[in-house]
CSV table of C-alpha atoms in Angstrom, one decimal:
chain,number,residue,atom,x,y,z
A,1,UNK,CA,-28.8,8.2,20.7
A,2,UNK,CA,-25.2,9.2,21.3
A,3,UNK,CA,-23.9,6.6,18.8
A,4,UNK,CA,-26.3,8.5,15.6
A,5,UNK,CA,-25.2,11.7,16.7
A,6,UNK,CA,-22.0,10.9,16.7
A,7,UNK,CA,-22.0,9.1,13.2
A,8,UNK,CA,-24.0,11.6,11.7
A,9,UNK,CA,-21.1,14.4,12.9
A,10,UNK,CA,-18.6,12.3,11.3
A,11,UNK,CA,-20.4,11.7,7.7
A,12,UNK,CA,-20.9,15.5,7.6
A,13,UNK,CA,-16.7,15.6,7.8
A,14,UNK,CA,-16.8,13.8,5.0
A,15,UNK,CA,-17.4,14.3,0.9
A,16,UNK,CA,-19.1,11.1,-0.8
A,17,UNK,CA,-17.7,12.0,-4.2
A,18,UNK,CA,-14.3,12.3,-3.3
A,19,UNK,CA,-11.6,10.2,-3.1
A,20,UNK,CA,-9.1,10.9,-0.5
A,21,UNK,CA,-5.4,9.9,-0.7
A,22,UNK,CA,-4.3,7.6,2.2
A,23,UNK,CA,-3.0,10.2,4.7
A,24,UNK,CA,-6.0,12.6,4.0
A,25,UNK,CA,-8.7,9.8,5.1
A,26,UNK,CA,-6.6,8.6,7.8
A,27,UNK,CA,-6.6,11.9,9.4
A,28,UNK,CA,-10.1,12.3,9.4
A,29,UNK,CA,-10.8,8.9,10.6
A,30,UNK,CA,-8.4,9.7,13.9
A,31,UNK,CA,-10.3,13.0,13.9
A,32,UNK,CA,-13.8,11.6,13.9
A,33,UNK,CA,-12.6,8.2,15.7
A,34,UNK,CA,-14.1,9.7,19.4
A,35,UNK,CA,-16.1,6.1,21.1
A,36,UNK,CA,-14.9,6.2,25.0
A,37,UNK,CA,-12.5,2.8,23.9
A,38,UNK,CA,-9.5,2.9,21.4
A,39,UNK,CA,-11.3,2.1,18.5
A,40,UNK,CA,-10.0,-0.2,15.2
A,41,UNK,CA,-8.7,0.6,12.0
A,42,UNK,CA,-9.9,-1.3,9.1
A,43,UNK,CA,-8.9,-1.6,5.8
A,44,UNK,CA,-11.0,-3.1,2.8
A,45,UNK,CA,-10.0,-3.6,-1.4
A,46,UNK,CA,-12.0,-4.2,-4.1
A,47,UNK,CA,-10.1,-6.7,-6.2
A,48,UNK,CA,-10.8,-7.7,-10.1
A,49,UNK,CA,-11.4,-11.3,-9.1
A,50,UNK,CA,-13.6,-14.1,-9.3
A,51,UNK,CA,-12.9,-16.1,-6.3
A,52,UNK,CA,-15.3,-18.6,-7.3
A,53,UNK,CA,-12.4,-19.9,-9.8
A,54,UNK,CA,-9.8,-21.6,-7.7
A,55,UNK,CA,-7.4,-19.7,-10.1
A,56,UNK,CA,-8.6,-16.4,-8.8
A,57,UNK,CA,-8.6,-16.8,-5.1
A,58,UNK,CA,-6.6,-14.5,-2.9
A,59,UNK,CA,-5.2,-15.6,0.2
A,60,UNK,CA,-1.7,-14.8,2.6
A,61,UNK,CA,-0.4,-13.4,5.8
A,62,UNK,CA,1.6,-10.0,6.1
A,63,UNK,CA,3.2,-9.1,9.4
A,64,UNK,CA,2.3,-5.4,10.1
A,65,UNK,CA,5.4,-3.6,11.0
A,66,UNK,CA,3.5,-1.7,13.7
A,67,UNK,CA,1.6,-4.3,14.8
A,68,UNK,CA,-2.1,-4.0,15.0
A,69,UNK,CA,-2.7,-3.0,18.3
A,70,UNK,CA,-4.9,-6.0,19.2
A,71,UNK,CA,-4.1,-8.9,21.8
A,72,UNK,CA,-4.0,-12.0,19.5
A,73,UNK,CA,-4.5,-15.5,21.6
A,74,UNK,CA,-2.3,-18.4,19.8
A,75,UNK,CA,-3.5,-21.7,20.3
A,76,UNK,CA,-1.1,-24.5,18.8
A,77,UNK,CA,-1.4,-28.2,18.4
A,78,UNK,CA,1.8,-30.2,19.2
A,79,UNK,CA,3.6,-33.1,21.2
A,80,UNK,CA,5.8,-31.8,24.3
A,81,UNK,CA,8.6,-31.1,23.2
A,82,UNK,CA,7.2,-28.3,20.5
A,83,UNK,CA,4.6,-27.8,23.0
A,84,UNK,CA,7.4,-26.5,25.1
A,85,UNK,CA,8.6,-24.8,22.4
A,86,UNK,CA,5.1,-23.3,21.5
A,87,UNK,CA,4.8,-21.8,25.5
A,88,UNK,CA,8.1,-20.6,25.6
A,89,UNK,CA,7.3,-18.3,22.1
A,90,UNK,CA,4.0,-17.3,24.3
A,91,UNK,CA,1.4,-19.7,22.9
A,92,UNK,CA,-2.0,-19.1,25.1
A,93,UNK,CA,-3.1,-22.4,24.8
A,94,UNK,CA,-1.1,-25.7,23.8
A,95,UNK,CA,-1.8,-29.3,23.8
A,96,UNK,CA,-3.1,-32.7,21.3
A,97,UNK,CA,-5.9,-35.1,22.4
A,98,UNK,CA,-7.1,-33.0,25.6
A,99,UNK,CA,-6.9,-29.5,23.2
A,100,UNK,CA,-9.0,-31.5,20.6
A,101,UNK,CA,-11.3,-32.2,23.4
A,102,UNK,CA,-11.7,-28.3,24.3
A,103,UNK,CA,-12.2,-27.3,20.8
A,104,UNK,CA,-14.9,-30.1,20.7
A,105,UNK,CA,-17.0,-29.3,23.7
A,106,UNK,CA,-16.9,-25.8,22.4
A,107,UNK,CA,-14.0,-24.1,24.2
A,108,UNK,CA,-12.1,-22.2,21.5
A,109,UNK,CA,-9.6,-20.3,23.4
A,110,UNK,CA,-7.4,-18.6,20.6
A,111,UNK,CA,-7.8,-16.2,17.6
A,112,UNK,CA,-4.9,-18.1,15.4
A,113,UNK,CA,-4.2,-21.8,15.2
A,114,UNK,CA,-0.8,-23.3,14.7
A,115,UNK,CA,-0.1,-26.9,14.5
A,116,UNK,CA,2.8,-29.0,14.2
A,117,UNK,CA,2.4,-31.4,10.5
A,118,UNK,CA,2.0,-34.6,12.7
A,119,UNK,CA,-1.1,-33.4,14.6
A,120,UNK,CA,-2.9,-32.7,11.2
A,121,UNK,CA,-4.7,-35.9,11.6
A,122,UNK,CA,-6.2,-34.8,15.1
A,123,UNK,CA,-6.5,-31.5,13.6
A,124,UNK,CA,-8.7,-32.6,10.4
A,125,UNK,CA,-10.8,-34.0,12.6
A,126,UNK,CA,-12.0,-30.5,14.2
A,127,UNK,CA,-12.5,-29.1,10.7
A,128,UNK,CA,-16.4,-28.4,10.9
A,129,UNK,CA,-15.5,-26.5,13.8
A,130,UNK,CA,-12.2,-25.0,12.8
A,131,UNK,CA,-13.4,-24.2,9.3
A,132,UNK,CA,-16.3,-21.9,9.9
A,133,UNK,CA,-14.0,-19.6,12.1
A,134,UNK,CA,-11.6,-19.4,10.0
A,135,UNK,CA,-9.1,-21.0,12.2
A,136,UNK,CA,-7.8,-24.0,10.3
A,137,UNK,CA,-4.7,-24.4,10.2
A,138,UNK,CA,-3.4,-24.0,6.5
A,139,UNK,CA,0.3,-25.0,5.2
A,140,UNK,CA,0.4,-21.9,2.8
A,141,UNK,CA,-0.4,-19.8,5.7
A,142,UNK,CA,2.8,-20.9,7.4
A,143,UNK,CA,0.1,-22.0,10.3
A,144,UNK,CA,1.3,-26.0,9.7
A,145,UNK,CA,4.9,-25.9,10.6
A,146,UNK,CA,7.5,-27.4,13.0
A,147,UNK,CA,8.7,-24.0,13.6
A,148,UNK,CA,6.1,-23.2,16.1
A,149,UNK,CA,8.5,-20.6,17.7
A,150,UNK,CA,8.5,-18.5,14.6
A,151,UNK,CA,5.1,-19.0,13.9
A,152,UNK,CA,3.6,-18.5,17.6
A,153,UNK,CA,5.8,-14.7,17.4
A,154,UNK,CA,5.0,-13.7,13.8
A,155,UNK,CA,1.6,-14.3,15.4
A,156,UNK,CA,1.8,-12.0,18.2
A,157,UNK,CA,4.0,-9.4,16.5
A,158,UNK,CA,1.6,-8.0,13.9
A,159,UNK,CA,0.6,-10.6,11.7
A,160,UNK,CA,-2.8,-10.7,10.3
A,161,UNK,CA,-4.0,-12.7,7.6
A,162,UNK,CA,-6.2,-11.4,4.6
A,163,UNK,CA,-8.7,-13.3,2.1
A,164,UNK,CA,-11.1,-12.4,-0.5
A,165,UNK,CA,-14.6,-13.1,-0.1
A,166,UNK,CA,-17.2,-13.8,-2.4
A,167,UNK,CA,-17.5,-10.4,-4.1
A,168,UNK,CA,-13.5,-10.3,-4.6
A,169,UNK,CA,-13.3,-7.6,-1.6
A,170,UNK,CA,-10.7,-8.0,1.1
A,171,UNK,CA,-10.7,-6.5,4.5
A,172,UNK,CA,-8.2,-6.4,7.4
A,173,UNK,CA,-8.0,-4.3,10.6
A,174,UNK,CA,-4.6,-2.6,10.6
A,175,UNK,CA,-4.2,-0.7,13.8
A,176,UNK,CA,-6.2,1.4,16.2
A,177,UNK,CA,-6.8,5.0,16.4
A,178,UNK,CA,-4.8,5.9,18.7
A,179,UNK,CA,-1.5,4.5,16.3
A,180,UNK,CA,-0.4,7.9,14.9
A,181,UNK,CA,-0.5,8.8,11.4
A,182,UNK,CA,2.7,7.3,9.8
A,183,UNK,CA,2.4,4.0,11.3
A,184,UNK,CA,-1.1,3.5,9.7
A,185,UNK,CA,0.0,4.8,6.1
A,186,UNK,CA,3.2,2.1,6.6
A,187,UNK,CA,0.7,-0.7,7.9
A,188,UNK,CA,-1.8,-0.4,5.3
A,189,UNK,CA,0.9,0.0,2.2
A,190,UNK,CA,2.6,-3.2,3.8
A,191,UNK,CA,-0.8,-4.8,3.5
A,192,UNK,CA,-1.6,-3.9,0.1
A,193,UNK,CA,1.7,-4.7,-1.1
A,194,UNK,CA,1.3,-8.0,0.5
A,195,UNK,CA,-2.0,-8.6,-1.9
A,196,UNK,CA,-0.3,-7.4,-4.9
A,197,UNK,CA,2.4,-10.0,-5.0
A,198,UNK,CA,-0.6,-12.3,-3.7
A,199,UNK,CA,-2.2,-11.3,-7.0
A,200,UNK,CA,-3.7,-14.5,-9.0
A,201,UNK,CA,-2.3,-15.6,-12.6
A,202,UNK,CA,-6.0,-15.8,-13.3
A,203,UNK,CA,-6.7,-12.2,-12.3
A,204,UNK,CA,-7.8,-10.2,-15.8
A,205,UNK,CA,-8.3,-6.6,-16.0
A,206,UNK,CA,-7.8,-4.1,-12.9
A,207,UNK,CA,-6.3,-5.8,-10.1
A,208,UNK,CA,-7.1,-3.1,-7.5
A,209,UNK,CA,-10.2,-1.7,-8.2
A,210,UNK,CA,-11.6,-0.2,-4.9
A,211,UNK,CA,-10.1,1.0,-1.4
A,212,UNK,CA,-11.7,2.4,1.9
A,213,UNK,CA,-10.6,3.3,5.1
A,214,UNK,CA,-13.3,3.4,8.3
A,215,UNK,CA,-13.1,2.9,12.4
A,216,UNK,CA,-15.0,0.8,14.6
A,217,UNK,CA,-17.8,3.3,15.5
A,218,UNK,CA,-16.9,5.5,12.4
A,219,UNK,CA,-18.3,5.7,8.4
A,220,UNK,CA,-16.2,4.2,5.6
A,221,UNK,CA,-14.2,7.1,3.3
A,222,UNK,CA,-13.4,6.5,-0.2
A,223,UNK,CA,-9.3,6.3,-0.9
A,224,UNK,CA,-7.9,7.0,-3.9
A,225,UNK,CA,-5.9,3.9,-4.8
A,226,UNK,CA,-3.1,6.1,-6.6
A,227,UNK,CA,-2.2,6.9,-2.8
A,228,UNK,CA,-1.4,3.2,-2.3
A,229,UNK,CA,1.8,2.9,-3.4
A,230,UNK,CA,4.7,2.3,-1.7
């Protein structure tokens, strides 16, 4: 099994106990990062939250200033003339009733949804479907606006949205392997600085208890969150 070899290579690279600063574990992720496609970077925190208290819930967007190396499909919900505006900004799909439609019979074309505020009526009506996939669109998110342009280009620039999950821990692909070193450090600090000002008056205790670092194919490496900071 090429796969278990290959893992098992990589873990030996690698000390359990230790935690390694930012540009230590992201050299040794590129290093060990060897599958025959351009594998992801992803990011996860431990936070001190409770996200079951509504007062403790983490939740925002952060545009990557290197971008993270993935193709992101934009799907928006609007009347013609912000449609128009939605293709121009290079929406992948666009439409109202007939998109509703789509989305209904099961043809989800896009990875982010953006809707105009008058098509949240159609749009609440897809939120069983929506929901689940994390793709409704959400006001705070900046993904309910009638600046479609801005919002269909943040999009496809780099922008990738993070949220805690049950156990308080947030995770986010920021680039591939291939990105070289510098651009990951300045991805993943703009990330983390993106959750510290997203950082809940409920929040008691350490905020930022936990990082790792890992690849696609690759095991996770301990990072020491001292290394974080901008």
């Amino acid at each position: 099994m090429a796969h278990d070899k290959r893992l098992n290579a990589a873990r030996a690279t690698i000390d359990r106990a230790k935690l390694y600063s930012l540009p230590e574990a992201i050299s040794i992720i590129r290093t060990n990062a060897t599958a025959k496609f351009d594998e992801t970077v992803e990011f996860s925190m431990n936070l001190g939250i409770d996200p079951r208290h509504a007062d403790q819930m983490v939740r925002g967007m952060v545009s990557l200033p290197n971008g993270t190396g993935k193709t992101l499909r934009v799907g928006v919900f609007a009347r013609p003339a912000k449609a128009a505006e939605a293709l121009e900004a290079g929406a992948d799909v666009v439409g109202a009733e007939d998109l509703a439609e789509k989305v209904q019979a099961g043809e989800i074309e896009f990875d982010r949804c953006i809707a105009t505020p008058d098509m949240m009526a159609l749009v609440g009506r897809l939120g069983k479907i929506l929901g689940p996939r994390g793709l409704m669109p959400n006001p705070k998110l900046g993904t309910v606006t009638m600046n479609v342009k801005d919002a269909v280009l943040a999009a496809k620039s780099g922008q990738v949205e993070f949220r805690a999950e049950k156990a308080g821990i947030i995770h986010a692909g920021v680039g591939k392997a291939s990105f070289d070193e510098a651009k990951l450090v300045e991805n993943i600090r703009a990330l983390v600085d993106a959750v510290q000002k997203a950082k809940p008056t409920g929040a008691k205790g350490t905020y930022l208890q936990k990082a790792a670092l890992s690849s696609t194919m690759g095991p996770g490496i301990r990072v020491d969150v001292s290394s974080l900071a901008t």
